[in-house]
């Protein structure tokens, strides 16, 4: 059961940190789901929570990533 | 009569207020300035992502957990409130409290106060105003209503108030249409119900990305769903099941009538177990992705996602994080339970302690 995807979350609903290059979204346990921008670029779309087994699928298109890469450049 | 507040579950930021940051799967007393009991009965327990607020029947508010953005409403140097501490209210007569991910809301009869952090309008203080502490105090007055406020509710990143004249106002992240118009609402807006003319509002519940409003249109019962509907909750609501209350986990809705009708995400056993017998439900509460139920005043049962110990220890031979059956969280024996509540993978049980005990 722990392999079940808990939910789907659109990329705009994540917060992006240009320093760590991670996308974050609240997990129902109180911690945050996280996934790296390069993970998304190279085909992964499952954000995981460091404190529990829950996972969410990130809904995005490859072209969505550019604005976040731009944020890294600007930083 | 003193009361003991028992809690279990996710506790990485002291949100259980028991002076530790360890998760626990066994109910243990939360501490009030070091005391195991509190002299006044808690009326409401609301939970943010990592903080907890408690409104007592005498109007006091107590808080514990993550306070790094002032979301406990306490101006403290420490980023965590490790045991429940009384929140200074400066004379406010609080009637209802709510909590979202990193913010809290107080309602008096006519005004709403907010504290904490909200990057998507969660504080409702105007565009770009995302922190209450930057404004110099933990609680900031948000808005004054001419009509009496009945209640305030918050989920992850949006809040609503229901007024006595059956109007609903909301603010925060409404990008999925959970406040009717799809946008981030940095200030409170009147929530309209296009096509569903609700004349009486009887109940409101909020999920992570939706709002469910129960009421009447004339004499006819009506339930309105606003927001993102990944799990096709609306179809179930359209059957308009008779219900007395509607409650929401982050991704499901539970209609409480003679039976429980659960609609939404069942990835981790969130749907109320079908084989739970025909006993009349006495109390019912939900957290982010789990629920609690009582059929009497003494036993508390849990179901749903219990990875952090919030559903207790399994009474069946399994190590799954899912409790797809009603699990006995605790039997308090002769001790009387007066309130149950669920938070973000946390569970809360308030017991009345008889003076002779």
PDB file of C-alpha atoms in Angstrom, chain B residues 154-344:
ATOM      1  CA  UNK B 154      -9.333  27.104   7.428  1.00  0.00           C
ATOM      2  CA  UNK B 155      -7.639  24.380   5.440  1.00  0.00           C
ATOM      3  CA  UNK B 156      -4.119  24.257   4.031  1.00  0.00           C
ATOM      4  CA  UNK B 157      -4.152  27.694   2.392  1.00  0.00           C
ATOM      5  CA  UNK B 158      -7.647  29.178   2.405  1.00  0.00           C
ATOM      6  CA  UNK B 159     -10.126  30.335   5.032  1.00  0.00           C
ATOM      7  CA  UNK B 160     -13.809  31.194   5.169  1.00  0.00           C
ATOM      8  CA  UNK B 161     -16.101  32.880   7.675  1.00  0.00           C
ATOM      9  CA  UNK B 162     -19.830  32.280   7.828  1.00  0.00           C
ATOM     10  CA  UNK B 163     -21.948  35.217   8.949  1.00  0.00           C
ATOM     11  CA  UNK B 164     -25.294  35.162  10.703  1.00  0.00           C
ATOM     12  CA  UNK B 165     -26.987  36.615   7.624  1.00  0.00           C
ATOM     13  CA  UNK B 166     -25.953  33.528   5.599  1.00  0.00           C
ATOM     14  CA  UNK B 167     -23.132  35.195   3.742  1.00  0.00           C
ATOM     15  CA  UNK B 168     -19.755  33.506   3.305  1.00  0.00           C
ATOM     16  CA  UNK B 169     -16.492  35.416   2.943  1.00  0.00           C
ATOM     17  CA  UNK B 170     -13.163  33.809   2.113  1.00  0.00           C
ATOM     18  CA  UNK B 171      -9.528  34.599   1.456  1.00  0.00           C
ATOM     19  CA  UNK B 172      -6.252  32.865   0.636  1.00  0.00           C
ATOM     20  CA  UNK B 173      -5.287  30.565  -2.199  1.00  0.00           C
ATOM     21  CA  UNK B 174      -8.356  30.203  -4.366  1.00  0.00           C
ATOM     22  CA  UNK B 175      -6.581  29.278  -7.568  1.00  0.00           C
ATOM     23  CA  UNK B 176      -8.628  26.091  -7.916  1.00  0.00           C
ATOM     24  CA  UNK B 177     -11.904  27.951  -7.519  1.00  0.00           C
ATOM     25  CA  UNK B 178     -12.330  27.003  -3.849  1.00  0.00           C
ATOM     26  CA  UNK B 179     -13.490  30.579  -3.154  1.00  0.00           C
ATOM     27  CA  UNK B 180     -15.644  30.590  -6.297  1.00  0.00           C
ATOM     28  CA  UNK B 181     -13.534  32.850  -8.527  1.00  0.00           C
ATOM     29  CA  UNK B 182     -10.258  31.143  -9.433  1.00  0.00           C
ATOM     30  CA  UNK B 183      -7.595  33.463  -8.088  1.00  0.00           C
ATOM     31  CA  UNK B 184      -5.326  34.155  -5.127  1.00  0.00           C
ATOM     32  CA  UNK B 185      -7.435  36.342  -2.837  1.00  0.00           C
ATOM     33  CA  UNK B 186      -5.141  38.590  -0.824  1.00  0.00           C
ATOM     34  CA  UNK B 187      -8.180  40.162   0.838  1.00  0.00           C
ATOM     35  CA  UNK B 188     -11.523  38.679   1.919  1.00  0.00           C
ATOM     36  CA  UNK B 189     -14.071  38.336  -0.869  1.00  0.00           C
ATOM     37  CA  UNK B 190     -17.729  37.405  -0.740  1.00  0.00           C
ATOM     38  CA  UNK B 191     -18.071  33.806  -1.871  1.00  0.00           C
ATOM     39  CA  UNK B 192     -20.842  33.591  -4.446  1.00  0.00           C
ATOM     40  CA  UNK B 193     -22.666  30.433  -5.471  1.00  0.00           C
ATOM     41  CA  UNK B 194     -23.495  30.871  -9.121  1.00  0.00           C
ATOM     42  CA  UNK B 195     -26.423  28.704 -10.137  1.00  0.00           C
ATOM     43  CA  UNK B 196     -26.925  27.496  -6.574  1.00  0.00           C
ATOM     44  CA  UNK B 197     -28.847  30.169  -4.692  1.00  0.00           C
ATOM     45  CA  UNK B 198     -28.188  29.157  -1.098  1.00  0.00           C
ATOM     46  CA  UNK B 199     -30.540  31.093   1.161  1.00  0.00           C
ATOM     47  CA  UNK B 200     -29.458  29.394   4.387  1.00  0.00           C
ATOM     48  CA  UNK B 201     -25.961  28.187   5.238  1.00  0.00           C
ATOM     49  CA  UNK B 202     -25.902  25.324   7.716  1.00  0.00           C
ATOM     50  CA  UNK B 203     -22.354  23.983   7.449  1.00  0.00           C
ATOM     51  CA  UNK B 204     -19.041  24.611   5.743  1.00  0.00           C
ATOM     52  CA  UNK B 205     -16.051  22.319   5.477  1.00  0.00           C
ATOM     53  CA  UNK B 206     -12.722  22.882   3.760  1.00  0.00           C
ATOM     54  CA  UNK B 207     -10.377  20.447   2.071  1.00  0.00           C
ATOM     55  CA  UNK B 208      -6.931  21.154   0.746  1.00  0.00           C
ATOM     56  CA  UNK B 209      -8.191  22.547  -2.544  1.00  0.00           C
ATOM     57  CA  UNK B 210     -11.953  22.734  -2.126  1.00  0.00           C
ATOM     58  CA  UNK B 211     -14.813  24.166  -0.081  1.00  0.00           C
ATOM     59  CA  UNK B 212     -18.104  22.399   0.586  1.00  0.00           C
ATOM     60  CA  UNK B 213     -21.044  24.517   1.690  1.00  0.00           C
ATOM     61  CA  UNK B 214     -24.221  22.847   2.973  1.00  0.00           C
ATOM     62  CA  UNK B 215     -27.462  24.745   3.231  1.00  0.00           C
ATOM     63  CA  UNK B 216     -30.883  25.305   1.874  1.00  0.00           C
ATOM     64  CA  UNK B 217     -32.273  26.951  -1.201  1.00  0.00           C
ATOM     65  CA  UNK B 218     -35.731  27.838   0.080  1.00  0.00           C
ATOM     66  CA  UNK B 219     -36.915  24.579   1.629  1.00  0.00           C
ATOM     67  CA  UNK B 220     -34.669  22.368  -0.448  1.00  0.00           C
ATOM     68  CA  UNK B 221     -31.405  20.937   0.908  1.00  0.00           C
ATOM     69  CA  UNK B 222     -28.414  21.865  -1.195  1.00  0.00           C
ATOM     70  CA  UNK B 223     -24.686  21.120  -1.112  1.00  0.00           C
ATOM     71  CA  UNK B 224     -22.301  23.244  -3.143  1.00  0.00           C
ATOM     72  CA  UNK B 225     -18.789  22.112  -4.020  1.00  0.00           C
ATOM     73  CA  UNK B 226     -16.227  24.741  -5.012  1.00  0.00           C
ATOM     74  CA  UNK B 227     -12.690  23.989  -6.134  1.00  0.00           C
ATOM     75  CA  UNK B 228     -10.568  21.230  -7.593  1.00  0.00           C
ATOM     76  CA  UNK B 229     -12.320  17.896  -7.830  1.00  0.00           C
ATOM     77  CA  UNK B 230      -9.640  15.317  -8.624  1.00  0.00           C
ATOM     78  CA  UNK B 231     -11.603  12.572  -6.902  1.00  0.00           C
ATOM     79  CA  UNK B 232     -15.059  13.311  -8.338  1.00  0.00           C
ATOM     80  CA  UNK B 233     -16.604  14.308  -5.032  1.00  0.00           C
ATOM     81  CA  UNK B 234     -19.252  16.426  -6.759  1.00  0.00           C
ATOM     82  CA  UNK B 235     -20.933  13.462  -8.391  1.00  0.00           C
ATOM     83  CA  UNK B 236     -21.474  11.916  -4.981  1.00  0.00           C
ATOM     84  CA  UNK B 237     -22.705  15.183  -3.530  1.00  0.00           C
ATOM     85  CA  UNK B 238     -25.220  15.578  -6.340  1.00  0.00           C
ATOM     86  CA  UNK B 239     -27.105  12.593  -4.926  1.00  0.00           C
ATOM     87  CA  UNK B 240     -27.684  15.005  -2.018  1.00  0.00           C
ATOM     88  CA  UNK B 241     -27.431  12.427   0.734  1.00  0.00           C
ATOM     89  CA  UNK B 242     -29.248  13.473   3.891  1.00  0.00           C
ATOM     90  CA  UNK B 243     -26.696  14.606   6.398  1.00  0.00           C
ATOM     91  CA  UNK B 244     -26.396  16.555   9.605  1.00  0.00           C
ATOM     92  CA  UNK B 245     -22.781  17.567   9.181  1.00  0.00           C
ATOM     93  CA  UNK B 246     -20.166  17.547   6.450  1.00  0.00           C
ATOM     94  CA  UNK B 247     -16.495  17.169   7.356  1.00  0.00           C
ATOM     95  CA  UNK B 248     -13.444  17.248   5.109  1.00  0.00           C
ATOM     96  CA  UNK B 249     -10.048  15.636   5.200  1.00  0.00           C
ATOM     97  CA  UNK B 250      -7.543  17.195   2.793  1.00  0.00           C
ATOM     98  CA  UNK B 251      -8.827  15.155  -0.159  1.00  0.00           C
ATOM     99  CA  UNK B 252     -12.189  13.673   0.866  1.00  0.00           C
ATOM    100  CA  UNK B 253     -15.600  14.650   2.239  1.00  0.00           C
ATOM    101  CA  UNK B 254     -17.557  12.726   4.885  1.00  0.00           C
ATOM    102  CA  UNK B 255     -21.283  13.284   5.222  1.00  0.00           C
ATOM    103  CA  UNK B 256     -22.549  12.373   8.632  1.00  0.00           C
ATOM    104  CA  UNK B 257     -26.181  11.276   8.867  1.00  0.00           C
ATOM    105  CA  UNK B 258     -27.642   8.020  10.101  1.00  0.00           C
ATOM    106  CA  UNK B 259     -24.686   6.474   8.319  1.00  0.00           C
ATOM    107  CA  UNK B 260     -21.460   7.993   6.984  1.00  0.00           C
ATOM    108  CA  UNK B 261     -21.133   8.652   3.259  1.00  0.00           C
ATOM    109  CA  UNK B 262     -17.465   9.118   2.329  1.00  0.00           C
ATOM    110  CA  UNK B 263     -16.496  10.659  -1.019  1.00  0.00           C
ATOM    111  CA  UNK B 264     -13.053  11.249  -2.459  1.00  0.00           C
ATOM    112  CA  UNK B 265      -9.502   9.988  -2.143  1.00  0.00           C
ATOM    113  CA  UNK B 266      -9.165   6.449  -0.809  1.00  0.00           C
ATOM    114  CA  UNK B 267      -5.420   6.000  -1.419  1.00  0.00           C
ATOM    115  CA  UNK B 268      -4.860   5.193   2.268  1.00  0.00           C
ATOM    116  CA  UNK B 269      -8.175   3.960   3.629  1.00  0.00           C
ATOM    117  CA  UNK B 270      -9.658   7.422   4.095  1.00  0.00           C
ATOM    118  CA  UNK B 271     -13.183   6.235   3.232  1.00  0.00           C
ATOM    119  CA  UNK B 272     -15.097   5.389   6.415  1.00  0.00           C
ATOM    120  CA  UNK B 273     -14.958   1.598   6.799  1.00  0.00           C
ATOM    121  CA  UNK B 274     -18.152   0.088   5.454  1.00  0.00           C
ATOM    122  CA  UNK B 275     -18.214  -2.804   7.896  1.00  0.00           C
ATOM    123  CA  UNK B 276     -18.296  -0.628  11.005  1.00  0.00           C
ATOM    124  CA  UNK B 277     -21.696  -1.825  12.242  1.00  0.00           C
ATOM    125  CA  UNK B 278     -24.927   0.006  12.774  1.00  0.00           C
ATOM    126  CA  UNK B 279     -24.234   1.695  16.087  1.00  0.00           C
ATOM    127  CA  UNK B 280     -25.289   5.333  16.229  1.00  0.00           C
ATOM    128  CA  UNK B 281     -22.342   7.690  15.959  1.00  0.00           C
ATOM    129  CA  UNK B 282     -21.847   9.882  19.005  1.00  0.00           C
ATOM    130  CA  UNK B 283     -18.824  11.933  17.938  1.00  0.00           C
ATOM    131  CA  UNK B 284     -16.987  12.175  14.639  1.00  0.00           C
ATOM    132  CA  UNK B 285     -13.840  14.065  13.691  1.00  0.00           C
ATOM    133  CA  UNK B 286     -11.400  14.080  10.809  1.00  0.00           C
ATOM    134  CA  UNK B 287      -7.771  15.104  10.376  1.00  0.00           C
ATOM    135  CA  UNK B 288      -5.700  15.641   7.249  1.00  0.00           C
ATOM    136  CA  UNK B 289      -6.061  12.036   6.060  1.00  0.00           C
ATOM    137  CA  UNK B 290      -7.534  10.074   8.969  1.00  0.00           C
ATOM    138  CA  UNK B 291     -10.642  10.071  11.117  1.00  0.00           C
ATOM    139  CA  UNK B 292     -11.855   9.424  14.664  1.00  0.00           C
ATOM    140  CA  UNK B 293     -15.255   8.203  15.777  1.00  0.00           C
ATOM    141  CA  UNK B 294     -17.078   7.442  19.024  1.00  0.00           C
ATOM    142  CA  UNK B 295     -20.231   5.411  19.590  1.00  0.00           C
ATOM    143  CA  UNK B 296     -20.239   6.140  23.322  1.00  0.00           C
ATOM    144  CA  UNK B 297     -18.360   8.453  25.705  1.00  0.00           C
ATOM    145  CA  UNK B 298     -15.465   6.139  26.460  1.00  0.00           C
ATOM    146  CA  UNK B 299     -13.997   4.361  23.429  1.00  0.00           C
ATOM    147  CA  UNK B 300     -12.273   6.208  20.578  1.00  0.00           C
ATOM    148  CA  UNK B 301     -11.850   4.498  17.193  1.00  0.00           C
ATOM    149  CA  UNK B 302      -9.641   5.535  14.290  1.00  0.00           C
ATOM    150  CA  UNK B 303      -9.308   4.831  10.572  1.00  0.00           C
ATOM    151  CA  UNK B 304      -7.420   6.107   7.528  1.00  0.00           C
ATOM    152  CA  UNK B 305      -3.764   7.004   7.087  1.00  0.00           C
ATOM    153  CA  UNK B 306      -1.939   6.352  10.361  1.00  0.00           C
ATOM    154  CA  UNK B 307       1.729   6.375   9.501  1.00  0.00           C
ATOM    155  CA  UNK B 308       2.718   8.698  12.361  1.00  0.00           C
ATOM    156  CA  UNK B 309       0.876   6.808  15.080  1.00  0.00           C
ATOM    157  CA  UNK B 310      -2.182   9.020  14.760  1.00  0.00           C
ATOM    158  CA  UNK B 311      -4.438   5.960  14.413  1.00  0.00           C
ATOM    159  CA  UNK B 312      -2.683   4.175  17.283  1.00  0.00           C
ATOM    160  CA  UNK B 313      -1.206   0.693  17.003  1.00  0.00           C
ATOM    161  CA  UNK B 314      -2.863  -1.832  14.707  1.00  0.00           C
ATOM    162  CA  UNK B 315      -5.215  -4.274  16.383  1.00  0.00           C
ATOM    163  CA  UNK B 316      -4.924  -6.501  13.300  1.00  0.00           C
ATOM    164  CA  UNK B 317      -1.761  -8.351  12.245  1.00  0.00           C
ATOM    165  CA  UNK B 318      -0.457  -5.839   9.707  1.00  0.00           C
ATOM    166  CA  UNK B 319       2.236  -3.183   9.547  1.00  0.00           C
ATOM    167  CA  UNK B 320       0.514  -1.138   6.869  1.00  0.00           C
ATOM    168  CA  UNK B 321       0.386   2.641   7.226  1.00  0.00           C
ATOM    169  CA  UNK B 322      -3.274   2.315   6.204  1.00  0.00           C
ATOM    170  CA  UNK B 323      -6.035   1.517   8.691  1.00  0.00           C
ATOM    171  CA  UNK B 324      -8.859   0.329   6.427  1.00  0.00           C
ATOM    172  CA  UNK B 325     -10.926  -0.784   9.404  1.00  0.00           C
ATOM    173  CA  UNK B 326     -12.037   0.847  12.668  1.00  0.00           C
ATOM    174  CA  UNK B 327      -9.131   0.473  15.049  1.00  0.00           C
ATOM    175  CA  UNK B 328      -9.582   0.975  18.783  1.00  0.00           C
ATOM    176  CA  UNK B 329      -7.349   3.960  19.555  1.00  0.00           C
ATOM    177  CA  UNK B 330      -8.157   3.808  23.250  1.00  0.00           C
ATOM    178  CA  UNK B 331     -10.778   2.688  25.743  1.00  0.00           C
ATOM    179  CA  UNK B 332     -10.927   5.247  28.537  1.00  0.00           C
ATOM    180  CA  UNK B 333     -13.050   2.961  30.726  1.00  0.00           C
ATOM    181  CA  UNK B 334     -15.061   5.005  33.228  1.00  0.00           C
ATOM    182  CA  UNK B 335     -13.413   8.255  32.205  1.00  0.00           C
ATOM    183  CA  UNK B 336     -15.659  10.476  30.106  1.00  0.00           C
ATOM    184  CA  UNK B 337     -14.475  11.811  26.748  1.00  0.00           C
ATOM    185  CA  UNK B 338     -15.881  15.263  25.930  1.00  0.00           C
ATOM    186  CA  UNK B 339     -14.147  16.160  22.638  1.00  0.00           C
ATOM    187  CA  UNK B 340     -12.243  14.425  19.828  1.00  0.00           C
ATOM    188  CA  UNK B 341     -10.390  16.151  17.015  1.00  0.00           C
ATOM    189  CA  UNK B 342      -8.010  15.324  14.169  1.00  0.00           C
ATOM    190  CA  UNK B 343      -5.090  17.351  12.826  1.00  0.00           C
ATOM    191  CA  UNK B 344      -2.235  16.852  10.359  1.00  0.00           C
TER     192      UNK B 344
END
